[in-house]
PDB file of C-alpha atoms and ligand atoms in Angstrom:
ATOM      1  CA  MET A   1      94.899  80.985  92.989  1.00 85.00           C
ATOM      2  CA  LYS A   2      92.345  78.822  91.783  1.00 90.00           C
ATOM      3  CA  ALA A   3      89.552  78.515  94.504  1.00 95.00           C
ATOM      4  CA  ILE A   4      88.699  74.713  95.847  1.00 96.00           C
ATOM      5  CA  ILE A   5      86.062  73.468  94.952  1.00 97.00           C
ATOM      6  CA  VAL A   6      83.225  72.528  98.299  1.00 96.00           C
ATOM      7  CA  PRO A   7      80.874  70.123  97.106  1.00 92.00           C
ATOM      8  CA  GLU A   8      77.471  70.359  98.197  1.00 91.00           C
ATOM      9  CA  GLN A   9      77.972  68.608 101.487  1.00 89.00           C
ATOM     10  CA  GLY A  10      80.293  71.114 102.266  1.00 91.00           C
ATOM     11  CA  LEU A  11      83.509  70.679 103.782  1.00 92.00           C
ATOM     12  CA  ILE A  12      83.497  69.011 106.852  1.00 90.00           C
ATOM     13  CA  HIS A  13      87.112  68.080 109.422  1.00 86.00           C
ATOM     14  CA  SER A  14      86.291  65.462 111.324  1.00 82.00           C
ATOM     15  CA  CYS A  15      87.898  67.230 114.664  1.00 84.00           C
ATOM     16  CA  ASP A  16      84.999  69.912 114.076  1.00 83.00           C
ATOM     17  CA  ARG A  17      81.943  68.173 114.561  1.00 78.00           C
ATOM     18  CA  ALA A  18      80.727  70.489 117.026  1.00 81.00           C
ATOM     19  CA  GLU A  19      80.484  73.553 113.924  1.00 83.00           C
ATOM     20  CA  ILE A  20      77.427  70.745 113.825  1.00 76.00           C
ATOM     21  CA  ARG A  21      75.648  72.126 116.707  1.00 80.00           C
ATOM     22  CA  PRO A  22      73.993  75.804 116.329  1.00 79.00           C
ATOM     23  CA  PRO A  23      74.209  77.643 119.140  1.00 84.00           C
ATOM     24  CA  PRO A  24      71.333  78.532 121.014  1.00 88.00           C
ATOM     25  CA  ALA A  25      70.509  81.470 119.137  1.00 88.00           C
ATOM     26  CA  TYR A  26      70.522  80.050 115.743  1.00 91.00           C
ATOM     27  CA  ARG A  27      68.797  76.817 115.993  1.00 87.00           C
ATOM     28  CA  GLY A  28      66.309  76.382 113.321  1.00 90.00           C
ATOM     29  CA  ARG A  29      67.531  78.189 111.465  1.00 92.00           C
ATOM     30  CA  ILE A  30      70.968  76.446 110.118  1.00 93.00           C
ATOM     31  CA  GLU A  31      70.825  74.591 107.617  1.00 93.00           C
ATOM     32  CA  ARG A  32      73.855  73.118 108.086  1.00 92.00           C
ATOM     33  CA  LEU A  33      77.204  73.284 107.733  1.00 94.00           C
ATOM     34  CA  LEU A  34      79.401  73.840 104.839  1.00 96.00           C
ATOM     35  CA  ILE A  35      83.144  75.227 105.680  1.00 97.00           C
ATOM     36  CA  SER A  36      84.445  73.920 109.220  1.00 96.00           C
ATOM     37  CA  SER A  37      86.334  76.626 111.049  1.00 96.00           C
ATOM     38  CA  THR A  38      89.647  74.335 110.212  1.00 96.00           C
ATOM     39  CA  HIS A  39      88.995  74.723 105.836  1.00 97.00           C
ATOM     40  CA  ILE A  40      89.018  78.213 106.425  1.00 98.00           C
ATOM     41  CA  ARG A  41      92.025  78.570 108.836  1.00 98.00           C
ATOM     42  CA  ALA A  42      93.802  76.310 106.187  1.00 97.00           C
ATOM     43  CA  ARG A  43      92.521  78.540 103.524  1.00 98.00           C
ATOM     44  CA  VAL A  44      93.240  81.871 105.045  1.00 98.00           C
ATOM     45  CA  ALA A  45      97.104  80.667 106.511  1.00 98.00           C
ATOM     46  CA  ARG A  46      97.748  79.295 102.937  1.00 98.00           C
ATOM     47  CA  ILE A  47      96.596  82.308 100.626  1.00 98.00           C
ATOM     48  CA  ALA A  48      98.273  84.083 103.100  1.00 98.00           C
ATOM     49  CA  ARG A  49     101.137  82.842 102.218  1.00 98.00           C
ATOM     50  CA  GLU A  50     100.764  83.330  98.700  1.00 98.00           C
ATOM     51  CA  ILE A  51      99.913  87.224  99.282  1.00 98.00           C
ATOM     52  CA  ALA A  52     103.463  87.679 100.411  1.00 98.00           C
ATOM     53  CA  VAL A  53     104.867  85.284  98.415  1.00 97.00           C
ATOM     54  CA  ASP A  54     104.488  87.434  95.304  1.00 97.00           C
ATOM     55  CA  ALA A  55     105.289  90.715  97.923  1.00 96.00           C
ATOM     56  CA  ALA A  56     108.893  89.312  97.878  1.00 95.00           C
ATOM     57  CA  ARG A  57     108.953  88.580  94.248  1.00 95.00           C
ATOM     58  CA  VAL A  58     108.570  92.162  93.385  1.00 92.00           C
ATOM     59  CA  ASN A  59     110.378  93.910  96.487  1.00 89.00           C
ATOM     60  CA  ALA A  60     106.894  95.368  97.918  1.00 88.00           C
ATOM     61  CA  ASP A  61     107.296  96.213 101.040  1.00 88.00           C
ATOM     62  CA  GLN A  62     104.390  97.629 102.359  1.00 92.00           C
ATOM     63  CA  LEU A  63     101.005  96.100 100.871  1.00 95.00           C
ATOM     64  CA  HIS A  64      97.371  98.825 102.399  1.00 97.00           C
ATOM     65  CA  LEU A  65      94.094  95.852 102.097  1.00 97.00           C
ATOM     66  CA  VAL A  66      91.090  97.735 101.210  1.00 97.00           C
ATOM     67  CA  VAL A  67      88.184  95.611 103.242  1.00 98.00           C
ATOM     68  CA  VAL A  68      84.922  94.869 101.788  1.00 97.00           C
ATOM     69  CA  LEU A  69      82.632  96.770 104.804  1.00 96.00           C
ATOM     70  CA  LYS A  70      81.096  94.557 107.351  1.00 95.00           C
ATOM     71  CA  GLY A  71      81.012  91.692 105.539  1.00 96.00           C
ATOM     72  CA  ALA A  72      84.827  90.827 104.620  1.00 98.00           C
ATOM     73  CA  THR A  73      86.040  92.186 108.617  1.00 98.00           C
ATOM     74  CA  VAL A  74      86.776  88.901 109.858  1.00 98.00           C
ATOM     75  CA  PHE A  75      88.434  87.560 106.923  1.00 98.00           C
ATOM     76  CA  GLY A  76      90.838  90.907 106.919  1.00 98.00           C
ATOM     77  CA  ALA A  77      91.336  90.938 110.257  1.00 98.00           C
ATOM     78  CA  ASP A  78      92.377  86.655 109.596  1.00 98.00           C
ATOM     79  CA  LEU A  79      94.525  87.583 106.814  1.00 98.00           C
ATOM     80  CA  ALA A  80      96.341  90.448 107.764  1.00 98.00           C
ATOM     81  CA  ARG A  81      97.897  88.291 111.249  1.00 98.00           C
ATOM     82  CA  GLU A  82      98.858  85.718 108.332  1.00 98.00           C
ATOM     83  CA  ILE A  83      99.929  86.774 106.403  1.00 98.00           C
ATOM     84  CA  SER A  84     102.649  88.742 109.058  1.00 98.00           C
ATOM     85  CA  ARG A  85     103.384  85.156 110.407  1.00 98.00           C
ATOM     86  CA  ALA A  86     104.014  84.149 106.483  1.00 98.00           C
ATOM     87  CA  ARG A  87     106.347  87.490 107.019  1.00 97.00           C
ATOM     88  CA  GLY A  88     104.811  88.972 104.754  1.00 97.00           C
ATOM     89  CA  PRO A  89     104.992  92.955 103.272  1.00 96.00           C
ATOM     90  CA  GLU A  90     103.652  95.768 105.550  1.00 97.00           C
ATOM     91  CA  LEU A  91     100.626  95.528 106.380  1.00 97.00           C
ATOM     92  CA  ARG A  92      98.107  98.977 105.379  1.00 96.00           C
ATOM     93  CA  PHE A  93      94.766  98.854 106.836  1.00 96.00           C
ATOM     94  CA  ASN A  94      91.352 100.549 104.727  1.00 96.00           C
ATOM     95  CA  PHE A  95      87.471 100.426 104.896  1.00 96.00           C
ATOM     96  CA  ILE A  96      85.068 100.617 102.202  1.00 96.00           C
ATOM     97  CA  LYS A  97      81.459 100.248 102.364  1.00 95.00           C
ATOM     98  CA  ALA A  98      80.137  99.803  99.278  1.00 91.00           C
ATOM     99  CA  SER A  99      75.762  98.843  98.745  1.00 82.00           C
ATOM    100  CA  SER A 100      73.587  97.870  95.650  1.00 76.00           C
ATOM    101  CA  TYR A 101      71.102  99.558  94.708  1.00 67.00           C
ATOM    102  CA  GLY A 102      67.412  98.615  94.087  1.00 55.00           C
ATOM    103  CA  ASN A 103      64.490  96.767  96.215  1.00 51.00           C
ATOM    104  CA  GLY A 104      64.225  93.502  97.613  1.00 49.00           C
ATOM    105  CA  THR A 105      66.091  91.191  95.757  1.00 52.00           C
ATOM    106  CA  VAL A 106      66.513  92.850  93.114  1.00 53.00           C
ATOM    107  CA  THR A 107      69.911  94.992  92.076  1.00 57.00           C
ATOM    108  CA  ARG A 108      69.676  97.716  89.688  1.00 60.00           C
ATOM    109  CA  GLY A 109      73.369  97.214  89.142  1.00 70.00           C
ATOM    110  CA  GLU A 110      74.453 100.567  89.971  1.00 82.00           C
ATOM    111  CA  VAL A 111      76.902 100.358  94.703  1.00 89.00           C
ATOM    112  CA  LYS A 112      77.377 103.603  96.019  1.00 91.00           C
ATOM    113  CA  ILE A 113      80.836 103.540  97.828  1.00 93.00           C
ATOM    114  CA  GLU A 114      81.806 105.407 100.784  1.00 92.00           C
ATOM    115  CA  GLY A 115      84.856 105.465 102.759  1.00 89.00           C
ATOM    116  CA  SER A 116      87.865 107.930 102.357  1.00 81.00           C
ATOM    117  CA  LEU A 117      89.953 107.095  99.626  1.00 85.00           C
ATOM    118  CA  GLN A 118      92.485 109.082 100.507  1.00 87.00           C
ATOM    119  CA  TYR A 119      95.164 106.272 100.461  1.00 90.00           C
ATOM    120  CA  ALA A 120      94.397 104.862  97.092  1.00 94.00           C
ATOM    121  CA  ARG A 121      96.585 106.452  94.748  1.00 95.00           C
ATOM    122  CA  GLY A 122      99.618 105.720  93.599  1.00 93.00           C
ATOM    123  CA  ARG A 123      98.784 102.617  96.058  1.00 94.00           C
ATOM    124  CA  HIS A 124      99.438  98.501  94.897  1.00 92.00           C
ATOM    125  CA  LEU A 125      95.229  98.299  96.088  1.00 96.00           C
ATOM    126  CA  LEU A 126      93.783  94.278  98.043  1.00 98.00           C
ATOM    127  CA  VAL A 127      90.609  94.504  98.081  1.00 98.00           C
ATOM    128  CA  VAL A 128      89.190  92.131 100.692  1.00 98.00           C
ATOM    129  CA  GLU A 129      86.020  90.424 100.030  1.00 98.00           C
ATOM    130  CA  ASP A 130      83.573  87.973 102.019  1.00 98.00           C
ATOM    131  CA  ILE A 131      82.559  86.595  98.563  1.00 97.00           C
ATOM    132  CA  ILE A 132      81.784  87.485  95.194  1.00 97.00           C
ATOM    133  CA  ASP A 133      78.097  86.465  94.381  1.00 95.00           C
ATOM    134  CA  THR A 134      77.131  88.161  90.872  1.00 95.00           C
ATOM    135  CA  GLY A 135      80.289  90.197  90.580  1.00 96.00           C
ATOM    136  CA  LEU A 136      78.781  94.000  90.258  1.00 95.00           C
ATOM    137  CA  THR A 137      81.028  94.867  93.345  1.00 95.00           C
ATOM    138  CA  MET A 138      84.268  94.012  92.867  1.00 96.00           C
ATOM    139  CA  ALA A 139      83.644  95.286  88.651  1.00 95.00           C
ATOM    140  CA  ARG A 140      82.435  98.598  89.121  1.00 94.00           C
ATOM    141  CA  LEU A 141      85.338  98.576  92.927  1.00 95.00           C
ATOM    142  CA  LYS A 142      88.222  97.932  91.255  1.00 96.00           C
ATOM    143  CA  ARG A 143      86.955 100.372  88.296  1.00 94.00           C
ATOM    144  CA  TYR A 144      85.791 103.352  90.896  1.00 94.00           C
ATOM    145  CA  LEU A 145      89.779 102.564  92.580  1.00 96.00           C
ATOM    146  CA  LEU A 146      92.380 102.193  89.316  1.00 96.00           C
ATOM    147  CA  ARG A 147      90.396 104.875  87.281  1.00 95.00           C
ATOM    148  CA  GLU A 148      87.844 107.686  89.919  1.00 94.00           C
ATOM    149  CA  ARG A 149      90.471 107.358  92.711  1.00 94.00           C
ATOM    150  CA  LYS A 150      93.988 106.776  90.581  1.00 95.00           C
ATOM    151  CA  ALA A 151      95.537 103.498  91.638  1.00 96.00           C
ATOM    152  CA  ALA A 152      98.705 102.099  90.801  1.00 93.00           C
ATOM    153  CA  SER A 153      96.875  98.339  90.639  1.00 94.00           C
ATOM    154  CA  VAL A 154      94.317  96.718  92.375  1.00 96.00           C
ATOM    155  CA  LYS A 155      93.903  92.413  93.136  1.00 97.00           C
ATOM    156  CA  ILE A 156      91.474  91.061  94.309  1.00 98.00           C
ATOM    157  CA  CYS A 157      91.208  88.437  97.281  1.00 98.00           C
ATOM    158  CA  ALA A 158      88.021  86.459  98.572  1.00 98.00           C
ATOM    159  CA  LEU A 159      87.378  84.146 100.716  1.00 98.00           C
ATOM    160  CA  LEU A 160      84.109  82.818  98.704  1.00 98.00           C
ATOM    161  CA  ASN A 161      83.298  82.977  96.069  1.00 98.00           C
ATOM    162  CA  LYS A 162      79.518  81.713  93.579  1.00 97.00           C
ATOM    163  CA  PRO A 163      80.768  81.565  90.033  1.00 96.00           C
ATOM    164  CA  ASP A 164      77.094  79.999  89.154  1.00 95.00           C
ATOM    165  CA  ARG A 165      75.657  83.723  89.978  1.00 95.00           C
ATOM    166  CA  ARG A 166      78.120  85.419  87.947  1.00 95.00           C
ATOM    167  CA  LEU A 167      76.355  87.856  85.579  1.00 95.00           C
ATOM    168  CA  PRO A 168      77.696  86.752  82.031  1.00 93.00           C
ATOM    169  CA  ARG A 169      79.077  90.000  81.094  1.00 93.00           C
ATOM    170  CA  LEU A 170      81.324  89.559  83.961  1.00 93.00           C
ATOM    171  CA  ARG A 171      82.387  86.294  84.161  1.00 90.00           C
ATOM    172  CA  LYS A 172      85.299  86.846  82.029  1.00 87.00           C
ATOM    173  CA  GLU A 173      85.731  90.637  82.850  1.00 87.00           C
ATOM    174  CA  LEU A 174      86.390  89.481  86.502  1.00 93.00           C
ATOM    175  CA  ALA A 175      89.656  88.085  87.425  1.00 93.00           C
ATOM    176  CA  ILE A 176      89.938  87.342  91.566  1.00 96.00           C
ATOM    177  CA  ASP A 177      93.571  86.724  92.554  1.00 97.00           C
ATOM    178  CA  TYR A 178      93.344  85.149  95.285  1.00 98.00           C
ATOM    179  CA  ALA A 179      90.776  82.945  95.960  1.00 96.00           C
ATOM    180  CA  GLY A 180      89.942  80.941  98.698  1.00 98.00           C
ATOM    181  CA  PHE A 181      86.748  78.573  98.458  1.00 98.00           C
ATOM    182  CA  ASP A 182      84.290  78.759  94.677  1.00 98.00           C
ATOM    183  CA  ILE A 183      80.590  77.589  97.056  1.00 98.00           C
ATOM    184  CA  PRO A 184      77.826  76.689  95.922  1.00 97.00           C
ATOM    185  CA  ASP A 185      74.719  78.682  94.906  1.00 96.00           C
ATOM    186  CA  LEU A 186      73.221  78.470  98.642  1.00 96.00           C
ATOM    187  CA  PHE A 187      72.248  81.015 101.169  1.00 96.00           C
ATOM    188  CA  VAL A 188      75.630  81.183 103.116  1.00 97.00           C
ATOM    189  CA  ALA A 189      76.495  83.003 106.409  1.00 97.00           C
ATOM    190  CA  GLY A 190      79.101  83.113 109.486  1.00 97.00           C
ATOM    191  CA  TYR A 191      82.379  84.102 109.250  1.00 97.00           C
ATOM    192  CA  GLY A 192      82.012  87.830 108.405  1.00 97.00           C
ATOM    193  CA  LEU A 193      78.610  86.607 106.092  1.00 97.00           C
ATOM    194  CA  ASP A 194      75.471  87.674 107.802  1.00 95.00           C
ATOM    195  CA  CYS A 195      71.438  87.252 107.849  1.00 94.00           C
ATOM    196  CA  ALA A 196      69.627  90.071 108.521  1.00 92.00           C
ATOM    197  CA  GLU A 197      72.772  90.767 110.184  1.00 94.00           C
ATOM    198  CA  GLN A 198      72.549  88.016 111.621  1.00 94.00           C
ATOM    199  CA  MET A 199      75.534  85.140 112.427  1.00 95.00           C
ATOM    200  CA  ARG A 200      78.129  86.831 111.447  1.00 96.00           C
ATOM    201  CA  GLU A 201      79.923  86.132 114.497  1.00 95.00           C
ATOM    202  CA  LEU A 202      79.981  82.396 113.818  1.00 95.00           C
ATOM    203  CA  PRO A 203      83.521  80.575 113.323  1.00 95.00           C
ATOM    204  CA  CYS A 204      82.020  78.380 110.165  1.00 96.00           C
ATOM    205  CA  VAL A 205      79.976  79.139 106.607  1.00 97.00           C
ATOM    206  CA  VAL A 206      76.767  77.477 107.371  1.00 96.00           C
ATOM    207  CA  VAL A 207      74.423  77.095 105.050  1.00 96.00           C
ATOM    208  CA  VAL A 208      70.912  79.201 106.636  1.00 95.00           C
ATOM    209  CA  ASN A 209      67.133  77.789 106.301  1.00 90.00           C
ATOM    210  CA  ASP A 210      65.692  80.734 104.047  1.00 79.00           C
ATOM    211  CA  ARG A 211      62.156  78.834 105.685  1.00 73.00           C
ATOM    212  CA  ALA A 212      62.984  80.345 108.808  1.00 64.00           C
ATOM    213  CA  PHE A 213      63.158  83.376 108.157  1.00 61.00           C
TER     214      PHE A 213
HETATM  215  C1  PRP B  30      77.828  90.520  99.755  1.00 78.67           C
HETATM  216  C2  PRP B  30      79.221  90.851  99.235  1.00 78.67           C
HETATM  217  C3  PRP B  30      79.860  92.030  98.843  1.00 78.67           C
HETATM  218  C4  PRP B  30      78.751  92.192  97.786  1.00 78.67           C
HETATM  219  C5  PRP B  30      78.621  90.829  96.629  1.00 78.67           C
HETATM  220  O1  PRP B  30      77.676  93.022 101.038  1.00 78.67           O
HETATM  221  O2  PRP B  30      80.170  91.189 101.159  1.00 78.67           O
HETATM  222  O3  PRP B  30      80.125  93.737  99.366  1.00 78.67           O
HETATM  223  O4  PRP B  30      77.250  91.506  98.539  1.00 78.67           O
HETATM  224  O5  PRP B  30      77.250  90.561  96.429  1.00 78.67           O
HETATM  225  P1  PRP B  30      77.629  90.969  94.616  1.00 78.67           P
HETATM  226  O6  PRP B  30      79.171  89.509  94.415  1.00 78.67           O
HETATM  227  O7  PRP B  30      75.875  90.390  94.154  1.00 78.67           O
HETATM  228  O8  PRP B  30      77.409  92.491  94.141  1.00 78.67           O
HETATM  229  P2  PRP B  30      76.217  92.807 101.055  1.00 78.67           P
HETATM  230  O9  PRP B  30      76.073  93.896 100.348  1.00 78.67           O
HETATM  231  O10 PRP B  30      76.011  91.735 102.059  1.00 78.67           O
HETATM  232  O11 PRP B  30      76.452  94.245 102.967  1.00 78.67           O
HETATM  233  P3  PRP B  30      77.906  93.445 103.739  1.00 78.67           P
HETATM  234  O12 PRP B  30      78.942  92.840 103.760  1.00 78.67           O
HETATM  235  O13 PRP B  30      77.972  95.360 104.433  1.00 78.67           O
HETATM  236  O14 PRP B  30      77.311  91.965 104.574  1.00 78.67           O
END
């Protein structure tokens, strides 16, 4: 399932003009709206329908979601409800925490994985992510779930993807099974994504004014 490409000027539905005015707490820190909630809602529903159809095709009556903390919690919750609306398979919720080692913005390429993973063995898993950037976290997670936790299969679902940031060695290797939006290399927050732990609650995706931090 191919992603929708988001242009620099964003995807804004006319009925979501109110989202352009940021809440007072974040005034001055939000540069602009990138993807409005109407576009997100429609895309999440579309991804959910695709997941439901694919599950029916292979007679899968149960699907284990693996929601990556913290960013993917908002997307994961909406996606689960849409899969149910689309008459998809019965769902199980699982959570995993993955964090990159490194100092500041420089990652050393090591990813620490935390969480109870008893559910993984022999299961068909769908890893739910808010954003794939360099691809390091997802590549490591996938390898870990398949090789060390012996999952039967691992599919990837990511709402946002930054193809320009992908590490060259992961460009081919890391295929996203269900992709929401390809976005430009901008500092974004909202819909689960944070900026120094703020803005996760916004219903839309915004571009952060990094000079304000
Ligand atoms: C973000 C995101 C992914 C990862 C992607 O998590 O949710 O897990 O970074 O980056 P990568 O493709 O370069 O590896 P973050 O570390 O911001 O944690 P959070 O989800 O708790 O906000």
